[in-house]
Coordinates of C-alpha atoms in Angstrom, one line a residue:
M105 CA -0.1 0.0 0.0
P106 CA 1.8 3.2 -1.2
F107 CA 0.3 5.3 1.8
P108 CA 0.2 3.0 4.9
H109 CA -1.2 5.8 7.0
L110 CA -4.5 5.6 5.0
S111 CA -7.2 3.3 6.6
R112 CA -9.5 1.2 4.9
T113 CA -12.4 3.0 6.5
W114 CA -11.2 6.1 4.9
G115 CA -10.9 4.5 1.5
R116 CA -14.5 3.3 1.6
R117 CA -15.7 6.7 2.8
R118 CA -13.7 8.6 0.2
M119 CA -14.9 6.1 -2.7
L120 CA -18.7 6.6 -1.6
G121 CA -18.1 10.3 -1.6
L122 CA -16.6 10.4 -5.1
A123 CA -19.3 8.1 -6.3
L124 CA -22.0 10.4 -4.8
G125 CA -20.3 13.5 -6.2
S126 CA -19.9 12.1 -9.7
G127 CA -23.4 10.8 -10.0
L128 CA -22.3 7.2 -10.0
A129 CA -24.9 6.6 -7.1
P130 CA -27.9 8.5 -8.3
A131 CA -30.4 6.6 -5.9
L132 CA -28.5 8.0 -2.9
G133 CA -28.5 11.5 -4.4
A134 CA -32.3 11.6 -5.0
G135 CA -34.6 13.4 -2.6
P136 CA -33.7 16.6 -1.0
A137 CA -31.8 18.0 -4.1
A138 CA -34.9 17.8 -6.1
A139 CA -36.9 19.7 -3.6
R140 CA -37.2 23.4 -3.6
P141 CA -36.3 25.2 -0.3
R142 CA -39.4 26.7 1.3
G143 CA -37.7 29.4 3.4
G144 CA -40.5 29.5 5.8
G145 CA -40.7 29.7 9.7
A146 CA -39.7 26.1 10.0
D147 CA -36.6 26.4 7.8
L148 CA -35.6 29.6 9.6
A149 CA -35.9 27.9 13.0
L150 CA -33.9 24.9 11.9
G151 CA -31.3 27.1 10.3
Q152 CA -30.9 29.2 13.3
R153 CA -30.3 26.0 15.3
V154 CA -27.6 25.0 12.7
A155 CA -26.0 28.4 13.0
A156 CA -26.0 28.1 16.9
V157 CA -24.4 24.6 16.7
A158 CA -21.7 26.1 14.3
T159 CA -21.2 29.1 16.6
A160 CA -20.5 26.6 19.4
Q161 CA -17.7 25.0 17.5
I162 CA -15.7 28.2 16.9
G163 CA -12.1 27.7 18.2
V164 CA -12.0 23.9 17.5
P165 CA -9.0 23.0 15.5
Y166 CA -9.2 22.1 11.8
A167 CA -8.5 18.5 11.1
W168 CA -8.4 17.0 7.7
G169 CA -11.1 14.3 7.6
G170 CA -12.2 15.2 11.0
G171 CA -15.6 15.4 12.4
D172 CA -18.9 13.3 12.0
R173 CA -22.3 13.3 13.3
L174 CA -21.0 12.8 16.9
G175 CA -18.8 15.9 16.7
A176 CA -15.1 16.6 16.4
G177 CA -13.0 13.6 15.5
L178 CA -9.4 12.7 14.9
G179 CA -8.2 13.6 11.4
F180 CA -5.7 12.0 9.1
C181 CA -3.2 12.8 6.4
D182 CA -3.3 11.7 2.8
E183 CA -0.9 12.3 0.0
E184 CA -1.8 16.0 -0.1
N185 CA -3.8 17.1 2.9
G186 CA -3.4 17.2 6.7
Y187 CA 0.1 18.7 6.6
L188 CA 1.6 22.0 7.9
D189 CA 5.1 22.9 7.1
G190 CA 5.7 19.2 6.1
Q191 CA 4.4 17.8 9.4
C192 CA 1.3 15.7 9.5
L193 CA -1.0 17.4 11.9
G194 CA -4.1 15.5 10.8
E195 CA -3.4 12.3 12.5
S196 CA -2.9 14.0 15.9
T197 CA -5.6 16.7 15.8
V198 CA -9.2 16.3 16.9
G199 CA -11.4 18.7 15.0
Y200 CA -13.3 19.3 11.9
D201 CA -12.6 19.7 8.1
C202 CA -15.1 21.8 6.2
S203 CA -17.6 19.1 5.3
G204 CA -17.2 17.5 8.7
L205 CA -18.3 20.7 10.4
S206 CA -21.3 21.2 8.2
L207 CA -22.5 17.5 8.5
Y208 CA -22.2 17.7 12.3
C209 CA -24.0 20.9 12.6
W210 CA -27.0 19.8 10.5
Y211 CA -27.2 16.4 12.1
R212 CA -27.1 17.9 15.6
A213 CA -29.5 20.7 14.9
S214 CA -32.0 18.5 13.1
A215 CA -31.9 15.7 15.7
G216 CA -30.6 13.4 13.1
A217 CA -33.3 14.2 10.4
V218 CA -30.5 15.7 8.1
E219 CA -27.5 13.5 7.6
L220 CA -25.0 14.8 5.0
A221 CA -22.1 13.0 3.4
H222 CA -18.5 13.8 4.7
Y223 CA -17.7 15.1 1.2
T224 CA -18.2 18.7 -0.1
V225 CA -19.3 17.6 -3.6
A226 CA -22.0 15.2 -2.3
Q227 CA -23.3 17.8 0.2
Y228 CA -23.7 20.2 -2.8
H229 CA -25.5 17.6 -4.9
R230 CA -27.8 16.6 -2.0
S231 CA -29.1 20.1 -1.1
A232 CA -31.5 22.5 -2.8
P233 CA -30.2 25.6 -4.5
V234 CA -30.8 29.0 -2.6
E235 CA -30.6 32.4 -4.2
R236 CA -28.2 34.7 -2.5
S237 CA -31.0 37.0 -1.7
A238 CA -32.9 34.3 0.1
L239 CA -30.1 32.9 2.4
L240 CA -31.1 31.8 5.8
P241 CA -28.8 30.9 8.7
G242 CA -27.4 27.5 8.2
D243 CA -27.5 27.5 4.5
L244 CA -24.3 25.9 3.0
L245 CA -22.0 28.2 1.1
F246 CA -19.8 26.5 -1.7
F247 CA -16.6 27.7 -3.2
S248 CA -14.8 26.7 -6.3
R249 CA -11.7 27.4 -8.3
P250 CA -10.6 26.2 -11.7
D251 CA -7.9 24.0 -10.1
A252 CA -10.2 22.9 -7.3
P253 CA -13.9 22.5 -8.0
L254 CA -16.1 22.7 -5.1
H255 CA -13.1 22.7 -2.7
H256 CA -14.8 24.3 0.3
V257 CA -18.0 24.5 2.1
G258 CA -19.1 26.9 5.0
L259 CA -22.3 27.6 7.0
W260 CA -24.1 30.9 6.6
A261 CA -24.4 32.5 10.0
G262 CA -26.6 35.5 9.0
D263 CA -25.5 39.0 8.9
G264 CA -23.2 38.5 6.1
A265 CA -21.0 36.0 8.1
M266 CA -19.9 32.4 7.5
I267 CA -18.6 29.9 10.0
H268 CA -16.1 27.5 8.5
A269 CA -13.1 25.3 9.1
E270 CA -10.7 26.5 6.5
H271 CA -7.3 24.5 6.4
T272 CA -4.8 22.7 8.6
G273 CA -3.3 25.0 11.1
T274 CA -6.5 27.1 11.6
L275 CA -9.5 27.0 14.0
V276 CA -13.1 26.9 13.2
A277 CA -13.8 30.7 12.8
R278 CA -16.5 33.2 11.9
L279 CA -15.7 35.2 8.9
E280 CA -17.6 38.5 8.7
G281 CA -18.7 39.9 5.2
V282 CA -17.5 36.8 3.5
L283 CA -19.2 37.5 0.2
D284 CA -17.6 41.0 0.1
I285 CA -14.1 39.6 0.5
P286 CA -12.5 39.3 -3.1
R287 CA -11.0 36.0 -2.6
W288 CA -14.3 34.4 -1.3
S289 CA -16.5 36.4 -3.5
R290 CA -14.6 35.3 -6.7
E291 CA -14.7 31.6 -5.6
F292 CA -18.4 31.6 -4.5
A293 CA -20.0 28.8 -6.5
G294 CA -23.6 29.1 -4.8
A295 CA -25.5 28.4 -1.8
R296 CA -27.6 25.3 -1.0
R297 CA -30.1 24.2 1.8
P298 CA -30.1 20.6 3.1
L299 CA -33.7 19.4 3.7
P300 CA -35.0 16.6 5.8
S301 CA -35.8 13.4 3.9
G302 CA -39.2 12.3 3.3

């Protein structure tokens, strides 16, 4: 095995994420993505709970591959990620990566009714599009570059702010005026709202 630090569990999770993101598993991607977000009082209340859970994670370390529906978890390093200045921090850091944070916040706030995959592309495809003018707290903000399509996801906190886990060596943080910051504005690929199944 060329990368002995990779676990079989991660390999299966990554493969499922890639399958979901590429549309190879359409049955799993059906449902919420086809629904239109309602934007009513129930959506607002749920979104506010999501944002509150995210706010409570501010200050938790970033860990590549970290986080699940139970909360912050031990990360890992792969051939490209989890390193800072050549050192593997992922394997010794309990925290969240960007999609781990969003899946935990939505799962916790919805009492398990919304369970997102631990993969940014799959989260994008399993959520309903939201216009920028209709953003509610808890909505997912996605970012893309030509060299890294859908490379990042954060949670809209309201009042122009995003809560996110950015990269190794940082902490979960609230970023004010995110869509007015040139870097994030250029990379903004759209907003989506996860909806409960059924």
